[in-house]
Coordinates of C-alpha atoms and ligand atoms in Angstrom, one line a residue:
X30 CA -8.1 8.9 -9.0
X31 CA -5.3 10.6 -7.0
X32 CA -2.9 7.8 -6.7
X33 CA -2.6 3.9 -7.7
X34 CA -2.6 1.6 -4.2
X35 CA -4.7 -0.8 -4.5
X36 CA -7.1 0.2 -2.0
X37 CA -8.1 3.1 -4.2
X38 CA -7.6 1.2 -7.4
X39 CA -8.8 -2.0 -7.1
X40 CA -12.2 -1.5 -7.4
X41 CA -12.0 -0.4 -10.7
X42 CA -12.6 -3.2 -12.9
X43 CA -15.6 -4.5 -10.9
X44 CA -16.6 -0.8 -11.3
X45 CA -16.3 -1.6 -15.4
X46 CA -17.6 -4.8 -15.4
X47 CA -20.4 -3.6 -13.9
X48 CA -21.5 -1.1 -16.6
X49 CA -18.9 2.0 -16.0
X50 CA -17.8 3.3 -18.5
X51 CA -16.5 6.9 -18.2
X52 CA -12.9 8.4 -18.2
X53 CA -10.8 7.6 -15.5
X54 CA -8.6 10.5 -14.9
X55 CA -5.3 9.9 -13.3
X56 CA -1.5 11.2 -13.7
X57 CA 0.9 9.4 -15.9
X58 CA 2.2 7.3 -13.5
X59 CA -0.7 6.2 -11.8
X60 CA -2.0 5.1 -14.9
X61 CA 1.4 2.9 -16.0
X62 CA 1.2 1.6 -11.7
X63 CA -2.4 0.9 -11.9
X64 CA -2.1 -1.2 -15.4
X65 CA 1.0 -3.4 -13.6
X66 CA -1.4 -3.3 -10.4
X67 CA -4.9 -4.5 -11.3
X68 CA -3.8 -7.0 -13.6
X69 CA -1.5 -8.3 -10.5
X70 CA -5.0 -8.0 -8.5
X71 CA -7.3 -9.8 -11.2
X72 CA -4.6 -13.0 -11.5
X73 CA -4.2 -13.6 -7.6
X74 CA -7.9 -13.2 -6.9
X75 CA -8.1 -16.0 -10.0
X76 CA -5.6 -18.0 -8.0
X77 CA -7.1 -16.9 -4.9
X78 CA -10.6 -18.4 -5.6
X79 CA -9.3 -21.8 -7.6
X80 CA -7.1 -22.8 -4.7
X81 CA -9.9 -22.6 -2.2
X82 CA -12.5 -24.5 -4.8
X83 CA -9.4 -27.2 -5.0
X84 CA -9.8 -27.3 -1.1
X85 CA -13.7 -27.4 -1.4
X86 CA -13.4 -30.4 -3.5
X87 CA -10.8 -32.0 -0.8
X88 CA -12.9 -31.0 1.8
X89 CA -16.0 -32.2 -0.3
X90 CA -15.1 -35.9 0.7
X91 CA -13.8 -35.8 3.5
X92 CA -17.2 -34.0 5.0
X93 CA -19.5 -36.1 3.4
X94 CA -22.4 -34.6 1.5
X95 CA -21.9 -30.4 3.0
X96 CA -21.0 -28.1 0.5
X97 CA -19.3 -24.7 0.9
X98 CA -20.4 -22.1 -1.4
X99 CA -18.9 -21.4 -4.8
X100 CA -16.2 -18.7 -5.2
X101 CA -15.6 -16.7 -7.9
X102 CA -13.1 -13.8 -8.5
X103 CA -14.2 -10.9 -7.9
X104 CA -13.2 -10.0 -11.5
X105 CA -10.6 -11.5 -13.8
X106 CA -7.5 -10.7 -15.8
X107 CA -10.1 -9.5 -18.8
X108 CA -11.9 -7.5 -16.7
X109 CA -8.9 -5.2 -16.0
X110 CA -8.1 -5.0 -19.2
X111 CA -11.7 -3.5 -20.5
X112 CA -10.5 -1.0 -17.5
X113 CA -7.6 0.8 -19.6
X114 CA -8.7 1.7 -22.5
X115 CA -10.9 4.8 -20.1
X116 CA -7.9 5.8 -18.5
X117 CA -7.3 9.9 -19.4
X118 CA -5.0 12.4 -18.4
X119 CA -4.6 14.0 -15.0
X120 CA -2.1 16.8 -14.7
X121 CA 0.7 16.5 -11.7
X122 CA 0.1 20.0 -10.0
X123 CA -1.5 21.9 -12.7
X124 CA -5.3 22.5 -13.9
X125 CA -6.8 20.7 -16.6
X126 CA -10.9 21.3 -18.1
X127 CA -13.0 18.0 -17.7
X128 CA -15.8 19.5 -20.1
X129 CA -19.4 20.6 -18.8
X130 CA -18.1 23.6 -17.0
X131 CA -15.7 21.4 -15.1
X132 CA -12.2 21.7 -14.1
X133 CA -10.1 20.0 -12.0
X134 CA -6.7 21.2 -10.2
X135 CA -4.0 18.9 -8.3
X136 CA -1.1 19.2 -6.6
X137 CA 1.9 16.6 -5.9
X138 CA 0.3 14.7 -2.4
X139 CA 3.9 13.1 -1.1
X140 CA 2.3 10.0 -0.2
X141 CA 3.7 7.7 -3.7
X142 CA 4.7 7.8 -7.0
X143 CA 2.3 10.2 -9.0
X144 CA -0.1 10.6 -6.5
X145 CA -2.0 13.8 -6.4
X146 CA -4.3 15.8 -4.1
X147 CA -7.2 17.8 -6.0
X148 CA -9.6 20.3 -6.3
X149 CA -12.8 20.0 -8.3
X150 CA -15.1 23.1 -9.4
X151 CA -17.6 23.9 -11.2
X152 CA -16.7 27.5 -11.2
X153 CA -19.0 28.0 -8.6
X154 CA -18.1 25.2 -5.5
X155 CA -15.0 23.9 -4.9
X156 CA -14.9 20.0 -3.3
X157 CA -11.5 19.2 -2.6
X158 CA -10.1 16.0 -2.3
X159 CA -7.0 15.4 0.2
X160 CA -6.3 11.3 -1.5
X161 CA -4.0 9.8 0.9
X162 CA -1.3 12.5 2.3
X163 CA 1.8 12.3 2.5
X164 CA 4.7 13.1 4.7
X165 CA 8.2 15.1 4.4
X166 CA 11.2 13.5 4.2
X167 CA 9.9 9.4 3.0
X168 CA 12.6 7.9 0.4
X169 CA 12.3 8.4 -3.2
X170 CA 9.1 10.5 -3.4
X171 CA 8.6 14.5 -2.9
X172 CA 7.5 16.4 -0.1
X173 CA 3.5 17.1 0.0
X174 CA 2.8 20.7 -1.7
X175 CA 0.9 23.1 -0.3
X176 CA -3.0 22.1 -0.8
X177 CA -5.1 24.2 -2.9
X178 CA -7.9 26.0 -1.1
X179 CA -11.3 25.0 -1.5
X180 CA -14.8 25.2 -0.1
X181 CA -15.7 21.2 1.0
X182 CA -13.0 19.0 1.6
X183 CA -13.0 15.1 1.4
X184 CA -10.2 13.9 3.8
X185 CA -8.3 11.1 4.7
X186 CA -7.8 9.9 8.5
X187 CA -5.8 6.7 8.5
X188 CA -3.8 8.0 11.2
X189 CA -6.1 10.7 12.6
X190 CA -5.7 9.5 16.3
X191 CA -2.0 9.0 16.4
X192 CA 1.8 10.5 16.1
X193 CA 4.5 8.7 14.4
X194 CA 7.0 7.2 16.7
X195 CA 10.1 8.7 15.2
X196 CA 12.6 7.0 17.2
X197 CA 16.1 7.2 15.5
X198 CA 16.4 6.7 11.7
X199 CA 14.5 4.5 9.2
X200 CA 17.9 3.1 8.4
X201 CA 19.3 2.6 12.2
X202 CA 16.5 0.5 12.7
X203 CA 16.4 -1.5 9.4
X204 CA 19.9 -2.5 10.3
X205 CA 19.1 -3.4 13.9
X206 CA 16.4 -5.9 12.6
X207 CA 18.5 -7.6 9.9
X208 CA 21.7 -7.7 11.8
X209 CA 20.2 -9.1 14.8
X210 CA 18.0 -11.7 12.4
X211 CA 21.0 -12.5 10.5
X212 CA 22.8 -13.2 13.9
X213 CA 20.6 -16.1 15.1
X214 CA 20.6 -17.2 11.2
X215 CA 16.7 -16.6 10.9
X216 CA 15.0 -14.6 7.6
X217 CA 13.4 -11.6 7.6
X218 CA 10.1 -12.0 5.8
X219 CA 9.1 -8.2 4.9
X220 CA 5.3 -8.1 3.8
X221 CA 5.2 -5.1 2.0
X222 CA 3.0 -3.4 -0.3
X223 CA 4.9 -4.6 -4.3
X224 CA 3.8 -0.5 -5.4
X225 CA 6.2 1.9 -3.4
X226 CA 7.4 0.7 0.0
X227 CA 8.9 -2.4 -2.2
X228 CA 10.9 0.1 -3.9
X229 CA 11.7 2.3 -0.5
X230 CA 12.9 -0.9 1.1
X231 CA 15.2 -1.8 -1.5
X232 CA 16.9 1.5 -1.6
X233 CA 17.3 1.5 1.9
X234 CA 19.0 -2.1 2.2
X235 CA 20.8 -0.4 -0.9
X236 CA 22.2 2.0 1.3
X237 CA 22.8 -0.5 4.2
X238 CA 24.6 -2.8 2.2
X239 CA 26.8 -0.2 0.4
X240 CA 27.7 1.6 4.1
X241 CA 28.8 -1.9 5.1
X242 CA 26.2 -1.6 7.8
X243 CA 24.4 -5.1 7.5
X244 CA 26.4 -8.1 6.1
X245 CA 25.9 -9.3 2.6
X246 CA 23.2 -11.2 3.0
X247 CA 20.6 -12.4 -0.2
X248 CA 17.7 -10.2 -0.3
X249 CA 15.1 -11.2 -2.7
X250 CA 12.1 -9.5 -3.7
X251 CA 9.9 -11.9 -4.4
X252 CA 7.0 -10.4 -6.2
X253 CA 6.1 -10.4 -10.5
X254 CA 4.5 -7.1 -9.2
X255 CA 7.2 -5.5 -7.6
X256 CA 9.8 -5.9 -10.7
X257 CA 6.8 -4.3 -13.1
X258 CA 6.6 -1.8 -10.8
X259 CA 10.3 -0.9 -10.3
X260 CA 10.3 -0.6 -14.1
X261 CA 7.9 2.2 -13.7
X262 CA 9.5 3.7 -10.9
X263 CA 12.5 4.0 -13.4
X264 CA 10.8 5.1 -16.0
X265 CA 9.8 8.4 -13.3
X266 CA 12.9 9.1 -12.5
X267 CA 11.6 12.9 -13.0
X268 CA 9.3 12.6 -9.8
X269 CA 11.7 11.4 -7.2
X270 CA 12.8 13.8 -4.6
X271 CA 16.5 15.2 -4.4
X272 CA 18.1 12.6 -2.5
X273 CA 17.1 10.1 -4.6
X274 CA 18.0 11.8 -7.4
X275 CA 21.5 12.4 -5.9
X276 CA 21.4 8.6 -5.5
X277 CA 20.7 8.0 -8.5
X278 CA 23.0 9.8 -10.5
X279 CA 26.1 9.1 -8.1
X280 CA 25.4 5.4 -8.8
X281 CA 28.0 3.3 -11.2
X282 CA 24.9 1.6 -12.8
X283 CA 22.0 4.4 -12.9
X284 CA 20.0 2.0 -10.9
X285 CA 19.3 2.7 -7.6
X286 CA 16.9 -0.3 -7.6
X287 CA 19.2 -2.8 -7.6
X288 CA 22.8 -4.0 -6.1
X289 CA 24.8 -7.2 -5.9
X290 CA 23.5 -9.6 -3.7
X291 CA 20.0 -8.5 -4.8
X292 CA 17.5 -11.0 -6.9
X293 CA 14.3 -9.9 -8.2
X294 CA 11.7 -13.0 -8.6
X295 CA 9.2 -13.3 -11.3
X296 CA 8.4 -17.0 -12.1
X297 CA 7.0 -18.7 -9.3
X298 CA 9.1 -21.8 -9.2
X299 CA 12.2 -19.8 -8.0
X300 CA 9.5 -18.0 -5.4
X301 CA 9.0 -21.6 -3.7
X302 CA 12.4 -22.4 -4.0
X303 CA 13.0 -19.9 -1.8
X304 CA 11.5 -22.0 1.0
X305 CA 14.3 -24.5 0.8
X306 CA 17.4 -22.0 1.0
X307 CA 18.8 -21.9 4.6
X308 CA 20.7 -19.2 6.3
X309 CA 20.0 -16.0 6.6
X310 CA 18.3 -13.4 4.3
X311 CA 15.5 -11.1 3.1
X312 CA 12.5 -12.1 1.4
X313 CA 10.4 -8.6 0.6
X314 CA 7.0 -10.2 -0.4
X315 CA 3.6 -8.9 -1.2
X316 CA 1.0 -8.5 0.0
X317 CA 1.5 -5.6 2.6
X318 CA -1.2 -6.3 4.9
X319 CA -0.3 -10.1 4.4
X320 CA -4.3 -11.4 2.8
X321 CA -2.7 -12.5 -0.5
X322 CA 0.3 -13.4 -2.7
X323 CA 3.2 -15.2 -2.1
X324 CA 4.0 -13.2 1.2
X325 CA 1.4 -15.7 2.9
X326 CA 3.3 -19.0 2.0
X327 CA 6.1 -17.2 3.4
X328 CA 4.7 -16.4 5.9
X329 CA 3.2 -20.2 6.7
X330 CA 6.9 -21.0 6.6
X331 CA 8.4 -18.6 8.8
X332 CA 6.5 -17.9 11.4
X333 CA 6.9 -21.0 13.4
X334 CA 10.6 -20.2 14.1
X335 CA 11.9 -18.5 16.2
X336 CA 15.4 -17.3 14.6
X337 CA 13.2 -15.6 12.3
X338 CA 11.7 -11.9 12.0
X339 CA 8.5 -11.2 10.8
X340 CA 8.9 -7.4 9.7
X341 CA 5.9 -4.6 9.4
X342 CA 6.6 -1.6 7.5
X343 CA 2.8 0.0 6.7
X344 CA -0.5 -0.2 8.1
X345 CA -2.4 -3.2 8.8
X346 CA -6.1 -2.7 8.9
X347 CA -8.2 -4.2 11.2
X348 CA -9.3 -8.2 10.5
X349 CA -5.9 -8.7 8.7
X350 CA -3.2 -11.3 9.2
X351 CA -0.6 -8.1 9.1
X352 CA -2.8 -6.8 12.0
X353 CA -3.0 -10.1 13.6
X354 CA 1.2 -10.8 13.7
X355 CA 1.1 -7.5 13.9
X356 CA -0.6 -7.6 17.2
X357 CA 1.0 -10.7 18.3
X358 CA -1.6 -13.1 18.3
X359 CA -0.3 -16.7 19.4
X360 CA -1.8 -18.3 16.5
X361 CA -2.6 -16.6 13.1
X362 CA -5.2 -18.1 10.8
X363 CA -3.3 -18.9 7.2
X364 CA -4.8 -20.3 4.7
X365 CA -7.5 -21.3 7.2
X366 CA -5.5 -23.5 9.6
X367 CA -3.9 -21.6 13.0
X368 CA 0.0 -21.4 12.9
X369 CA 1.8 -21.0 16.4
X370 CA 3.5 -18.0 16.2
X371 CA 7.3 -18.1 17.6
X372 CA 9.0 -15.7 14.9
X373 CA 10.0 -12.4 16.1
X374 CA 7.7 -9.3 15.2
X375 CA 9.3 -6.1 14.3
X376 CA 7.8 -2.9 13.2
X377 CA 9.1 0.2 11.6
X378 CA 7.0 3.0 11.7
X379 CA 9.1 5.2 9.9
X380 CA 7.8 4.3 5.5
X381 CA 4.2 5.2 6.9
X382 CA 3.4 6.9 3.3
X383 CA 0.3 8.7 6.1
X384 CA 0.6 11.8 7.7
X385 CA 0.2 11.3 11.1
X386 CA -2.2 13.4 13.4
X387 CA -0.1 16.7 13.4
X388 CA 0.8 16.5 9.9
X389 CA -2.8 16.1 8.7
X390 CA -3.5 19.5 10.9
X391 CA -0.1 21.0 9.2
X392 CA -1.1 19.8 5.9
X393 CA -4.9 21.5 6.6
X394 CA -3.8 24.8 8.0
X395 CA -3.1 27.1 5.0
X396 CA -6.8 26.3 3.8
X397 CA -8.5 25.3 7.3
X398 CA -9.7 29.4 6.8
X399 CA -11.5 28.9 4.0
X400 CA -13.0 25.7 4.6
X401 CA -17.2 25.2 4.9
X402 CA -17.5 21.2 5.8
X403 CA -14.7 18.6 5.7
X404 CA -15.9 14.9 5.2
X405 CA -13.5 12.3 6.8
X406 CA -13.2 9.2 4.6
X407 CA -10.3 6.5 4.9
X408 CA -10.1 5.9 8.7
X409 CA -11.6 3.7 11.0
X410 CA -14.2 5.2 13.3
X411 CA -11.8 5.7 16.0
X412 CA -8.8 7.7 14.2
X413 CA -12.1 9.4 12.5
X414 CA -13.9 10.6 16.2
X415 CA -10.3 11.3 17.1
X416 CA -9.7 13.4 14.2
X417 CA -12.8 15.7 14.3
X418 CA -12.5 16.4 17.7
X419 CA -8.7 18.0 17.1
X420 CA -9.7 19.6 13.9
X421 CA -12.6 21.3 15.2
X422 CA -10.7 22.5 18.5
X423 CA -7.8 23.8 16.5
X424 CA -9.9 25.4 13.2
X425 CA -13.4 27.0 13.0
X426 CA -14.6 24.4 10.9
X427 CA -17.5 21.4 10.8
X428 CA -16.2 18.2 10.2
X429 CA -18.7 15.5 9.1
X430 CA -18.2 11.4 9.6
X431 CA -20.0 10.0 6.5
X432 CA -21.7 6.6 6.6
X433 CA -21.8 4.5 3.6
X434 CA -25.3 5.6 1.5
X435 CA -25.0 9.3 2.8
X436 CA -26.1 12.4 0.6
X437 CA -24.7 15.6 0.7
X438 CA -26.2 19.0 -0.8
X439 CA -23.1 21.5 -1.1
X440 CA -23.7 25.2 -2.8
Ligands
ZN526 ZN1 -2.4 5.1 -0.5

């Protein structure tokens, strides 16, 4: 597994409650992020699926005699803990024998915490696998290494038909957003993935705040996620790039994660009493793409008014609600019902953890020579078309769109 978000993650305990039962390799920190992670997952999709049978009784009544379907969580809190125990090592840029003539290479992928880009062989073929890549220069985590060369390559495309708008600095802008929100009195509601950008965001408003460049206003993170996961982050102090570690050591506390008028929030009382606090202030919430957790009652709270600012900071996949306030829908569907929407939507490009369209060309040059086939995975069909049609004007390579079910011979 080259790195913990949930979208490569997740699936794991349905994977092992279904039957599988190998070794899940995966570095260090992946492993600690991905037990905080999928046991997060397994409780809100438990929560998910009784709150919506509590509605289908409700509902039940009042439509007399139809019946919507059953739902049941996709797995459970037990289910990801049968998942653990298979977890095994996975080195963080170095080479490591899986058995059977196997062997498996990585190197630091700059997209989060721990994650890794590999190459598996069989002393024979070499398959490599880009995970998510990352970019130069994102807070906390290291610059992507050089990939290791290889014959196939599996590769990501999330932003394969686009550039990053770098307008200005991450930080010029965060301050532009809460200063003006905190000027009209509104909240800033920042759905935000609890693994990663949480912990970005946080040292960014750490740096704001300490600057004296926004005013002290409360900013709570209000995820039991995010404050496991900081813990971790911590704990890998050894992975975070030089700035941070500059950071980190000049701070009074040794905590770059946390600072004055910031609250971390576990128990779920204080998370709703957040709803009655007025004034301004930040609420960073999961989930990033806004389709569970406490972000959504937020969410249902804020984005009627106007004062306030609904902020994106990472991708929002097509059919979301992130996509849809994203994309300024006048009504967004939560919790089933339609919500006018009067908040003001803000986006900062700028934590995308993605390499953009040039950087995914960069990233591929020093082994696009080498290459027989690449396979584009973890795009939608446009950024993939988009994508093959660059890559195969700039390098003499095939690149291949895989649908779900298709087979492969390599030699
Ligand atoms: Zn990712």
């Amino acid at each position: 597994m080259s790195h913990a978000h949930i979208d490569h993650s997740g699936n794991l305990p349905n994977l092992v409650k279904q039957g599988f039962d190998g070794p899940i390799h995966a570095t260090d920190a992946t492993q600690d992020l991905c037990r905080a992670m999928l046991m997060d997952s397994a409780f809100l999709q438990e929560k998910d699926a009784e709150y919506l049978m509590r509605r289908r009784t409700r509902r039940k009544r009042v439509m007399d005699g139809y019946e919507e379907p059953v739902v049941e969580p996709l797995y459970r809190q037990e289910d990801a803990q049968k998942t653990f125990p298979l977890f095994a090592p996975l080195p963080m840029n170095g080479t490591m024998d899986l058995g059977e003539g196997l062997s498996v290479s990585t190197v630091e992928a700059g997209h989060m915490l721990g994650s890794v880009s590999m190459v598996l062989t069989d002393g024979k073929v070499r398959i490599g696998f880009s995970g998510d890549v990352g970019r130069k220069n994102l807070p906390i985590i290291r610059d992507p290494q050089t990939m290791l060369p290889c014959d196939y390559l599996i590769m990501e495309s999330t932003y394969g038909d686009r550039l990053h708008q770098d307008e200005g600095t991450v930080l010029d802008k965060l301050a532009d957003v809460v200063n003006r929100t905190a000027a009209r009195g509104g909240k800033i509601i920042v759905p935000s993935f609890a693994v990663g950008r949480t912990q970005q965001l946080v040292l960014l408003l750490n740096q704001l705040v300490s600057a004296k460049r926004i005013p002290g206003i409360p900013v709570f993170v209000d995820s039991p996620l995010a404050v496991n996961v900081t813990e971790t982050f911590r704990k890998y102090s050894n992975l975070f790039d030089a700035e941070t570690a500059a950071m980190l050591s000049d701070d009074a506390e040794g905590d770059v994660f946390g600072f004055s008028r910031l609250r971390y929030i576990r128990d779920v009382e204080d998370s709703k009493a957040l709803n009655g606090l007025r004034g301004p202030m930040v609420i960073i919430s999961a989930s990033g793409m806004c389709e569970a957790g406490r972000v959504v009652h937020h969410l249902k709270n804020s984005v009627g008014d106007p004062r306030n600012t609904i902020l994106i900071t990472g991708f929002q996949a097509e059919n979301t609600l992130g996509r849809k306030i994203l994309d300024k829908w006048p009504e967004v569907p939560i919790f089933g019902e339609p919500f006018r929407l009067r908040a003001e939507v803000a986006k900062i490009n700028e934590l995308s953890g993605h390499a953009d369209q040039r950087e995914l060309l960069t990233w591929l040059k020093p082994i696009a020579g080498g290459l027989k086939k690449i396979f584009l995975v973890h795009g939608e069909s446009r950024q993939q078309e988009a994508l093959k049609v660059v890559v195969e004007a700039t390098y003499d390579v095939e690149v291949v769109i895989p649908s779900r079910g298709d087979r492969f011979e390599v030699s």
